[in-house]
Short mmCIF file of C-alpha atoms (C1' of nucleotides) in Angstrom, two decimals:
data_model
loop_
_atom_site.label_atom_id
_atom_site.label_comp_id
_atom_site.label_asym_id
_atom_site.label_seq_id
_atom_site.Cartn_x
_atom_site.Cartn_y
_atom_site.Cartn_z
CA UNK A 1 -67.85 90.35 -71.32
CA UNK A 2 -64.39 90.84 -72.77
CA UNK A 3 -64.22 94.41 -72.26
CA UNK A 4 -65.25 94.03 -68.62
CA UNK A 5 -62.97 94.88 -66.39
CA UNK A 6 -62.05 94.04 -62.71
CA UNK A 7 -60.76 95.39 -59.41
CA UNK A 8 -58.09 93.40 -57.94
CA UNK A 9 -60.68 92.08 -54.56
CA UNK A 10 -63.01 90.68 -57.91
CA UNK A 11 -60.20 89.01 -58.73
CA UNK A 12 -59.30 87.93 -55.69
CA UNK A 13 -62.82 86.71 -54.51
CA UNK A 14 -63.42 84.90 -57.78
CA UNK A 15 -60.23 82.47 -57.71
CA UNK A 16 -59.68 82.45 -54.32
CA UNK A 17 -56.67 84.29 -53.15
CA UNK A 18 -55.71 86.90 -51.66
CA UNK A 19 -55.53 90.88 -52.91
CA UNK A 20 -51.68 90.79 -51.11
CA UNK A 21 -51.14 87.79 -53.84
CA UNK A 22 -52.33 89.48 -56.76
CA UNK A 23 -50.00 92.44 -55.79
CA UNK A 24 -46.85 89.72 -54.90
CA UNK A 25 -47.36 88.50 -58.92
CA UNK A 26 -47.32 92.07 -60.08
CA UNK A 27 -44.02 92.78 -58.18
CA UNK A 28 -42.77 89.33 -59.73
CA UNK A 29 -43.53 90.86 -63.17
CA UNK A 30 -46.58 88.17 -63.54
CA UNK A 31 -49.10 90.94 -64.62
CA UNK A 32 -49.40 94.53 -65.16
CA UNK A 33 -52.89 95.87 -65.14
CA UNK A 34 -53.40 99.16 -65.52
CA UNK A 35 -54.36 102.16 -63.64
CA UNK A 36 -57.50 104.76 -62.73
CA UNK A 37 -55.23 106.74 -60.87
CA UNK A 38 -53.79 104.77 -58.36
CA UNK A 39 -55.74 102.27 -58.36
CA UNK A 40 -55.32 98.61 -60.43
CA UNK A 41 -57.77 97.63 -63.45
CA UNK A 42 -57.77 94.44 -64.47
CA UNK A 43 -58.71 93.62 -67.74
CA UNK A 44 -60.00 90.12 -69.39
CA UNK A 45 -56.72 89.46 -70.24
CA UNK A 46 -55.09 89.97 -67.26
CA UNK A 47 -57.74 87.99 -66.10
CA UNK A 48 -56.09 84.73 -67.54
CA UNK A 49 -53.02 85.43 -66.99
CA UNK A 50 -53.90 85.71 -63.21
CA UNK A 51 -55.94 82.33 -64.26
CA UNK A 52 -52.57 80.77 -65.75
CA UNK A 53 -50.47 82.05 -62.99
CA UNK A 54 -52.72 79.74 -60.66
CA UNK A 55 -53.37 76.49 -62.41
CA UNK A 56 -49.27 76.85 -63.03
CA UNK A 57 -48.65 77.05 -58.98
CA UNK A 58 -51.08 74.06 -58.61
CA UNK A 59 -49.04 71.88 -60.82
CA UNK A 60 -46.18 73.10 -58.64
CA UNK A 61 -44.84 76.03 -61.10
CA UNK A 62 -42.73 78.60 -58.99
CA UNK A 63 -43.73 82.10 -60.07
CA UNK A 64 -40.48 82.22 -61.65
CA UNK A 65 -41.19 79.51 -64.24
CA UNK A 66 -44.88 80.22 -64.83
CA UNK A 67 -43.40 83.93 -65.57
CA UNK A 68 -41.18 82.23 -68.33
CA UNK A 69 -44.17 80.67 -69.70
CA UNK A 70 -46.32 83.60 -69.48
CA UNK A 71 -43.73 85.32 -71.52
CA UNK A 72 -43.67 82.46 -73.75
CA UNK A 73 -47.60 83.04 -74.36
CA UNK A 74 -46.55 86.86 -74.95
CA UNK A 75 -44.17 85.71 -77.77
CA UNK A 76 -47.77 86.18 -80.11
CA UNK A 77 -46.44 89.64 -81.55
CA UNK A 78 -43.63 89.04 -83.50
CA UNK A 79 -40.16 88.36 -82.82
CA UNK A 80 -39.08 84.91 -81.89
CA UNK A 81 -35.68 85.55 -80.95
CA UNK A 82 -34.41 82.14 -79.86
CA UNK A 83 -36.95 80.09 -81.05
CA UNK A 84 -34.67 77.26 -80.55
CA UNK A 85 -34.00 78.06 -77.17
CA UNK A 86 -37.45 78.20 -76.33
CA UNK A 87 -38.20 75.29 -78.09
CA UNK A 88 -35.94 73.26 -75.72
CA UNK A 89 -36.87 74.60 -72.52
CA UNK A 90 -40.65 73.62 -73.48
CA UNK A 91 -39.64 70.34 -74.53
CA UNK A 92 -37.37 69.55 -71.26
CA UNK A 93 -40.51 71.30 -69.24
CA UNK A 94 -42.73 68.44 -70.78
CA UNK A 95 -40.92 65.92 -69.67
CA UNK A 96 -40.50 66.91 -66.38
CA UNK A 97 -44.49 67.55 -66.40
CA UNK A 98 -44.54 63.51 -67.84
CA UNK A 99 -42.43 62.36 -64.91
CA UNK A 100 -45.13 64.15 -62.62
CA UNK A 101 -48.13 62.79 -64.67
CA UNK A 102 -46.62 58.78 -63.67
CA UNK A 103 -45.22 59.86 -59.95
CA UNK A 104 -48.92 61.41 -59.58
CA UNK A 105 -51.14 58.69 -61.48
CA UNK A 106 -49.19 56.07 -58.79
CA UNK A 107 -49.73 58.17 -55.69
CA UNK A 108 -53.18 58.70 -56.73
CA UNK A 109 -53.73 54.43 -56.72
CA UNK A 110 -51.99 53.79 -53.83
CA UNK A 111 -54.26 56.63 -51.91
CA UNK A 112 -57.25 54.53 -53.48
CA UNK A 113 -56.27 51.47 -52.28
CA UNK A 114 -55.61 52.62 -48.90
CA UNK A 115 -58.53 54.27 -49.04
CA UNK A 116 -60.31 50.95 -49.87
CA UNK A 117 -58.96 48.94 -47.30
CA UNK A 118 -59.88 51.69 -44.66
CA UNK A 119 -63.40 51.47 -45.86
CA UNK A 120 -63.45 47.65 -45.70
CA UNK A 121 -61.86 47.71 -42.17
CA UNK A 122 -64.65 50.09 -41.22
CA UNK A 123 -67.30 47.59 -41.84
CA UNK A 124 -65.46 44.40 -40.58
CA UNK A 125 -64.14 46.70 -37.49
CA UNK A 126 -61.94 43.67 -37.13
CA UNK A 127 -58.14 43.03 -37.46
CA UNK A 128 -55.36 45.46 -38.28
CA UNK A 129 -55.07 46.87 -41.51
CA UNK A 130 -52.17 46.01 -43.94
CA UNK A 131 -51.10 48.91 -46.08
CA UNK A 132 -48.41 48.40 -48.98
CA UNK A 133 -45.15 49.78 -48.44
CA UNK A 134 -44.34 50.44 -52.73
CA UNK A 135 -40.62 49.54 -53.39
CA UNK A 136 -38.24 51.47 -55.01
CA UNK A 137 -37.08 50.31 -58.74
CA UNK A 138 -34.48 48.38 -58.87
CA UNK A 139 -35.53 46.16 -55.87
CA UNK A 140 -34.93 42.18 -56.13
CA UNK A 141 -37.94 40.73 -57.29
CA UNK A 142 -37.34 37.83 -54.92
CA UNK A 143 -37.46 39.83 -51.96
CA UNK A 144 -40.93 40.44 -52.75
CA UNK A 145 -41.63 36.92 -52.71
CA UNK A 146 -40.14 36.48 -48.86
CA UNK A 147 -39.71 39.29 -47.31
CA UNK A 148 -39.96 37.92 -44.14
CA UNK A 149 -36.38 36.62 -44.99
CA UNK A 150 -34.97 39.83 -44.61
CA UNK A 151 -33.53 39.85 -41.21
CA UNK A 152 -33.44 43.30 -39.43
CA UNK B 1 -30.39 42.96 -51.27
CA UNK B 2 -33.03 43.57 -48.80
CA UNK B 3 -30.70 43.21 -45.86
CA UNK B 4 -27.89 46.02 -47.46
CA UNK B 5 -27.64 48.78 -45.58
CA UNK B 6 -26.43 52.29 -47.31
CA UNK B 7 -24.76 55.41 -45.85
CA UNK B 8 -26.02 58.38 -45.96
CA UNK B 9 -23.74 59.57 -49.41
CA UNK B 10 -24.91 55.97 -51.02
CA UNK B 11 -28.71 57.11 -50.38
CA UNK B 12 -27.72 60.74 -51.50
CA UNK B 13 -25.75 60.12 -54.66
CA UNK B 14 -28.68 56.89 -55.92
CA UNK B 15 -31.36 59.30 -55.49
CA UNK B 16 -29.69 62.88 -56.45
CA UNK B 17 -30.25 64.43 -53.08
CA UNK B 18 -27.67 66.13 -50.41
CA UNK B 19 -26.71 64.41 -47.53
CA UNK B 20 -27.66 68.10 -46.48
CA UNK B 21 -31.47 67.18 -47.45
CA UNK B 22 -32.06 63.57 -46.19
CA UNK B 23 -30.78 64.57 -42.21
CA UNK B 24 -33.01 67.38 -42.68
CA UNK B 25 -36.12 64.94 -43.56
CA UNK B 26 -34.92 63.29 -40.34
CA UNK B 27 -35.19 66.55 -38.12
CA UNK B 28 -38.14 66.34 -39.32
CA UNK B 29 -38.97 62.89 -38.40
CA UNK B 30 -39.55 61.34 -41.72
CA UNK B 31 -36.60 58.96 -41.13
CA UNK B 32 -34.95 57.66 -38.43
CA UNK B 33 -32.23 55.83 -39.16
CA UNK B 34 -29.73 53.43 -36.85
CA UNK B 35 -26.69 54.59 -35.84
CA UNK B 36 -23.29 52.67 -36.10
CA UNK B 37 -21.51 54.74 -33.29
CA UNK B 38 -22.33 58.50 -34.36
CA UNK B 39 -22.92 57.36 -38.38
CA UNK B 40 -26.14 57.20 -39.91
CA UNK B 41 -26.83 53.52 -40.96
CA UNK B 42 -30.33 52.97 -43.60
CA UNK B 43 -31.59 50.26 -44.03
CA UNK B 44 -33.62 48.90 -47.20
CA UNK B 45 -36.76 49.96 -45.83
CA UNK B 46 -35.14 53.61 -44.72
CA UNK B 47 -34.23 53.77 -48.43
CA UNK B 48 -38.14 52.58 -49.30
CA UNK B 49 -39.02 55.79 -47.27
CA UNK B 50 -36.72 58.24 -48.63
CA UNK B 51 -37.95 57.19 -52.52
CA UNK B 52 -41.18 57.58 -51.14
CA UNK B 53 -40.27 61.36 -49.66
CA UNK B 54 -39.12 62.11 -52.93
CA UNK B 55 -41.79 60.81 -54.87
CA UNK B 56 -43.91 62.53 -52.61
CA UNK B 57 -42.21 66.18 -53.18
CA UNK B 58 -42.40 66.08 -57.54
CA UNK B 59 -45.68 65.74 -56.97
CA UNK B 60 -45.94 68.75 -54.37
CA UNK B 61 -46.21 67.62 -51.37
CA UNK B 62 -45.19 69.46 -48.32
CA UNK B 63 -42.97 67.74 -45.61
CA UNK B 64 -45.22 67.48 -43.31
CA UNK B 65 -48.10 66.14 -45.80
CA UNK B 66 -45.46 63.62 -46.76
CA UNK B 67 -44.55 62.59 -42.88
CA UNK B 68 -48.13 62.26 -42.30
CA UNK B 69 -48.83 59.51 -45.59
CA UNK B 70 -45.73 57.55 -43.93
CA UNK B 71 -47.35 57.50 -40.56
CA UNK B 72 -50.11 56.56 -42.93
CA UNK B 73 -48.21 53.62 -44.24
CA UNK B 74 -46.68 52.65 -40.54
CA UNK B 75 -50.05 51.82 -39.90
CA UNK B 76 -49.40 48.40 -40.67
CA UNK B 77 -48.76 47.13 -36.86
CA UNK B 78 -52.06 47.33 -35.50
CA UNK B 79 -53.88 50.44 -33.73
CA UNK B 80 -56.20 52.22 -36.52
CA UNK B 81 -57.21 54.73 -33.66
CA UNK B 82 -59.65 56.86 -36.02
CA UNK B 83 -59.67 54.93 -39.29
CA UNK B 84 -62.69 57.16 -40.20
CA UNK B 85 -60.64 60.18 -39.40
CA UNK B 86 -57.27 59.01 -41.98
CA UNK B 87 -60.41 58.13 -44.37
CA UNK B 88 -61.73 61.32 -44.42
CA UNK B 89 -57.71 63.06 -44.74
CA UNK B 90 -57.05 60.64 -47.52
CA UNK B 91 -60.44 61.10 -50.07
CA UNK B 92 -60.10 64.64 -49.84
CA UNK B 93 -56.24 64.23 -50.37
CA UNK B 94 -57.27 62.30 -53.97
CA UNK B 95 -59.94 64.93 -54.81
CA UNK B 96 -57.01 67.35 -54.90
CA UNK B 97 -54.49 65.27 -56.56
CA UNK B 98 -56.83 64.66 -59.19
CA UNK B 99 -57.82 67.75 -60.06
CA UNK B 100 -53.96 68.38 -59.94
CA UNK B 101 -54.03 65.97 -62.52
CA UNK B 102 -56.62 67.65 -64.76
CA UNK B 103 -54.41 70.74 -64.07
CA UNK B 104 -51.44 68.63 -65.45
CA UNK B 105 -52.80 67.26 -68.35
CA UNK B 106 -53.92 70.70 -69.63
CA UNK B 107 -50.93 72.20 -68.99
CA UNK B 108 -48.84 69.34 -70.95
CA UNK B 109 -51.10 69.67 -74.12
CA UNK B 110 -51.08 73.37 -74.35
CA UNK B 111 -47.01 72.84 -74.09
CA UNK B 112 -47.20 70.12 -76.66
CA UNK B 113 -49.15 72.54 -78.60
CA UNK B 114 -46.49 75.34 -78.46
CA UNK B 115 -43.78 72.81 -78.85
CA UNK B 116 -45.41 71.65 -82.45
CA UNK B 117 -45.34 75.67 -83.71
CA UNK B 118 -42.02 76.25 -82.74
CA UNK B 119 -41.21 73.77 -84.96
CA UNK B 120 -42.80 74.40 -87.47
CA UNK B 121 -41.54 77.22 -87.21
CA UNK B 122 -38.45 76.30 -87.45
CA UNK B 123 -38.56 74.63 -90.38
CA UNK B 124 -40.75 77.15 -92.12
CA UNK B 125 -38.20 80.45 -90.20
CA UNK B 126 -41.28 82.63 -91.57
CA UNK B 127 -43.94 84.56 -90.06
CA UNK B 128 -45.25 85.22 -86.29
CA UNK B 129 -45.93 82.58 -84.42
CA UNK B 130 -49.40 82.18 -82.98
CA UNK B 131 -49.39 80.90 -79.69
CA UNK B 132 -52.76 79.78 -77.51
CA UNK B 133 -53.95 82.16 -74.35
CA UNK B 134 -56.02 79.34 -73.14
CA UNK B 135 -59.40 81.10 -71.64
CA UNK B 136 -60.78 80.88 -68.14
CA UNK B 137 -63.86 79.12 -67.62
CA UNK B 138 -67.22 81.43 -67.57
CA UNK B 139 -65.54 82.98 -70.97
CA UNK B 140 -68.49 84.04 -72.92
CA UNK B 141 -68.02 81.46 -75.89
CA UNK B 142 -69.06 83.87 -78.50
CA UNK B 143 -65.77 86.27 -77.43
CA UNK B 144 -64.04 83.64 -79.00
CA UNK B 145 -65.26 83.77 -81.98
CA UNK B 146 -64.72 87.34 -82.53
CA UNK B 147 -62.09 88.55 -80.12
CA UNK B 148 -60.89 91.94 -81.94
CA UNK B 149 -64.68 92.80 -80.93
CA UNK B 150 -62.62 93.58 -77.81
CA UNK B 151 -61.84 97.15 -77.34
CA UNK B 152 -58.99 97.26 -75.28
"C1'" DT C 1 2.56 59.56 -38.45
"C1'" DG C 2 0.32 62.35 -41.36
"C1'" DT C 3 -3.19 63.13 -44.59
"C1'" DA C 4 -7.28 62.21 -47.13
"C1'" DT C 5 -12.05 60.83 -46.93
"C1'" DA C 6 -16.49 60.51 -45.00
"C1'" DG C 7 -19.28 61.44 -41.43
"C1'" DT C 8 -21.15 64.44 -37.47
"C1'" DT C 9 -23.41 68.67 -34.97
"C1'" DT C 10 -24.41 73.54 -34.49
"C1'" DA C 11 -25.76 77.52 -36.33
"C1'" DC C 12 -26.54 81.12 -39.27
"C1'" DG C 13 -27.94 82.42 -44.18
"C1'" DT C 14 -31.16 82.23 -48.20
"C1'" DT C 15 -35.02 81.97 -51.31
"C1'" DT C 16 -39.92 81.77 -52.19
"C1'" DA C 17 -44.41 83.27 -51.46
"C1'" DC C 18 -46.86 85.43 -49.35
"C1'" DG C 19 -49.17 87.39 -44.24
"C1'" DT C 20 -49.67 91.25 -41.47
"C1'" DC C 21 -49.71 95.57 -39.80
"C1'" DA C 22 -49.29 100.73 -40.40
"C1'" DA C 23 -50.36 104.89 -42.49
"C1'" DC C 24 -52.63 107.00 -45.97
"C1'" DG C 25 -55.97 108.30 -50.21
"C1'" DT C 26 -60.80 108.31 -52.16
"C1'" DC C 27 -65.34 108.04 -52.90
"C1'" DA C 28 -70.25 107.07 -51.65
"C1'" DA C 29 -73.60 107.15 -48.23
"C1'" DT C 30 -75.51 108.58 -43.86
"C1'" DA D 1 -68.74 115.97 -41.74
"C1'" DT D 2 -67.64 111.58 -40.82
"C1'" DT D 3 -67.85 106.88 -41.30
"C1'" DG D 4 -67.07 102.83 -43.82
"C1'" DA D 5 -65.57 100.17 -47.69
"C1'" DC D 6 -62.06 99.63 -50.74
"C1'" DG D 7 -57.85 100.80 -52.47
"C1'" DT D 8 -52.74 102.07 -52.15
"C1'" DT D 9 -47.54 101.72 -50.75
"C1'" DG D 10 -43.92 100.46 -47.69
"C1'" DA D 11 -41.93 97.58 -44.38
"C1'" DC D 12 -41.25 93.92 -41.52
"C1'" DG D 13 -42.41 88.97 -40.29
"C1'" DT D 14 -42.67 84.06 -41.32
"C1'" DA D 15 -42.73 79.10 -42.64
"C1'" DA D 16 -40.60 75.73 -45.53
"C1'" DA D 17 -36.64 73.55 -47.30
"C1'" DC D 18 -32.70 73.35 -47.51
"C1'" DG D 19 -27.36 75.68 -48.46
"C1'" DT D 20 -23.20 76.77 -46.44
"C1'" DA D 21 -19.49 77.19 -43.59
"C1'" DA D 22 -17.13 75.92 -38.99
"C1'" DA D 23 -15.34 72.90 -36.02
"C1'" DC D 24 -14.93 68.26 -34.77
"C1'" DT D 25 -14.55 62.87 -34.99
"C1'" DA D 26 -13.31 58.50 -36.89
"C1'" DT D 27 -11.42 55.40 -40.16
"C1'" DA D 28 -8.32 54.23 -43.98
"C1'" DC D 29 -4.28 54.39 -46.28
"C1'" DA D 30 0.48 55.53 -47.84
#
DNA sequence: TGTATAGTTTACGTTTACGTCAACGTCAAT
DNA sequence: ATTGACGTTGACGTAAACGTAAACTATACA
C-alpha cells in the first residue's frame, strides 16, 4: 500500500476537497508530487502531507503556518539549523493551540446546555427559554448576584 | 461595574482589537451600540458580546456563524419560532467542534512531541533529529513496521 | 485661539483560499 | 475518428475580514 500511488481527483475524492485545492497547496509550496509527463503523482507520502495540510486548516492553521510545520516535519534529514528557533516557535504555537483547547472546551458546554434547554422546551412547549449570556473575566461577582440592579 | 459604559478605544485596547475591527463587527450587525451624539457608547453587555465575538473567532468561527450564536443567545425574550430548527443548527455545530477538538488534541501532542526532541537535542547538539510523519488513517499497519519496504 | 486627542464616515486596498471558466493535451473506448 | 473522462495551465473573480488613508467633527486643554 505504501508504494501506491494517486492521481490528484483520488486525492481529492478521498478527503473531500477539491482538485483546484490540491493544486492552490502546491502553488503555496505545501506539496510537490511528481510527474508522468504532465500530469501529478501522488505518492503515500504526499498523501499525508495533503492529510496534515487538512487536519492543520481545521484547527484553523493558515496554509502559511501549516507550511512552517510541514517543513518542520521535513527537518528528519539532517541539518537543524536553528534548532532553537524552531524550538520556540513550537513552544509559543502550543500555547496558542492551549488557549484554543479552553476557548473551545467552553463553547462546546455552553452549545450543550443550550442545546439541553432547547430539548426540554420542546417537550414542555411552554414558556420562553432562558439562555446564559457567559461574562467576560474580570466581571464583579456581585453583579451576578443582581443583575437586575444594573440599570440600562 | 455593570452599569460602566466604554468607548470604542477602551473596548479596543482591553481586548487587543482595532477600533477598525469592532465597527466592522457592527456593519455586520454583531453589535449595535448607543450613540452619545455621533460617538459609539458600549455598554457592559455590548462588551459581553464583543468577548464573546472574539472568543468565537480563536476558535474559527466565521462572522456570520458568530452573529448567528448571538441571535442564538438574544433568544432570551420570548419567541423560539423553530426551536427544533436552532436544535438541529446547534448539535451539528458540536459534532464539528468536537471533532475540531480531536483535531486539536492531536495536533498539540505531536507538537509536544517535537518540542521534547528539540530539546533534547539541544542538550545532547548531536545527531539528526527524528521527527514523527503522523500516518493517515486506512495506513496498512504493517507499513509501519517496515517502512524502507517502500520503494520510492 | 490654536492645537492635540479621540471619534466619525466613506471608500478604496489587501490578503487568503480557493471557485470558475477557457483553452488545450491525452488516452481509452465506441 | 470522435467522444468522453481526466488531466493540465493561465487568468480572472470572489467572499471574508479587516487595513489604511482622507476628510471631517467635537471636546479638552494650554
Amino acid at each position: 500500500m505504501p508504494d501506491h500511488t494517486y492521481t490528484i481527483s483520488q486525492l481529492a475524492s478521498e478527503f473531500d476537497v477539491t482538485p483546484r485545492a490540491i493544486r492552490y497547496y502546491e502553488d503555496r509550496g505545501l506539496l510537490n508530487p511528481a510527474r508522468a509527463g504532465q500530469n501529478r503523482i501522488y505518492t503515500f507520502r504526499d498523501r499525508g502531507r495533503l492529510y496534515l495540510i487538512l487536519r492543520g486548516k481545521r484547527v484553523g492553521f493558515s496554509l502559511a503556518e501549516i507550511g512552517e510545520m510541514l517543513d518542520l516535519y521535513d527537518l528528519d534529514d539532517g541539518q537543524v539549523g536553528q534548532a532553537s528557533a524552531v524550538l520556540e516557535k513550537v513552544q509559543r504555537r502550543i500555547a496558542i493551540l492551549e488557549r484554543q483547547k479552553q476557548d473551545l472546551d467552553q463553547v462546546i458546554f455552553e452549545l450543550r446546555n443550550d442545546s439541553r434547554k432547547i430539548e426540554v422546551f420542546l417537550q414542555a412547549n411552554s414558556g420562553p427559554i432562558k439562555f446564559e449570556m457567559p461574562m467576560p473575566a474580570g466581571t464583579d461577582p456581585e453583579y451576578l448576584e443582581h443583575p437586575e440592579a444594573a440599570a440600562e
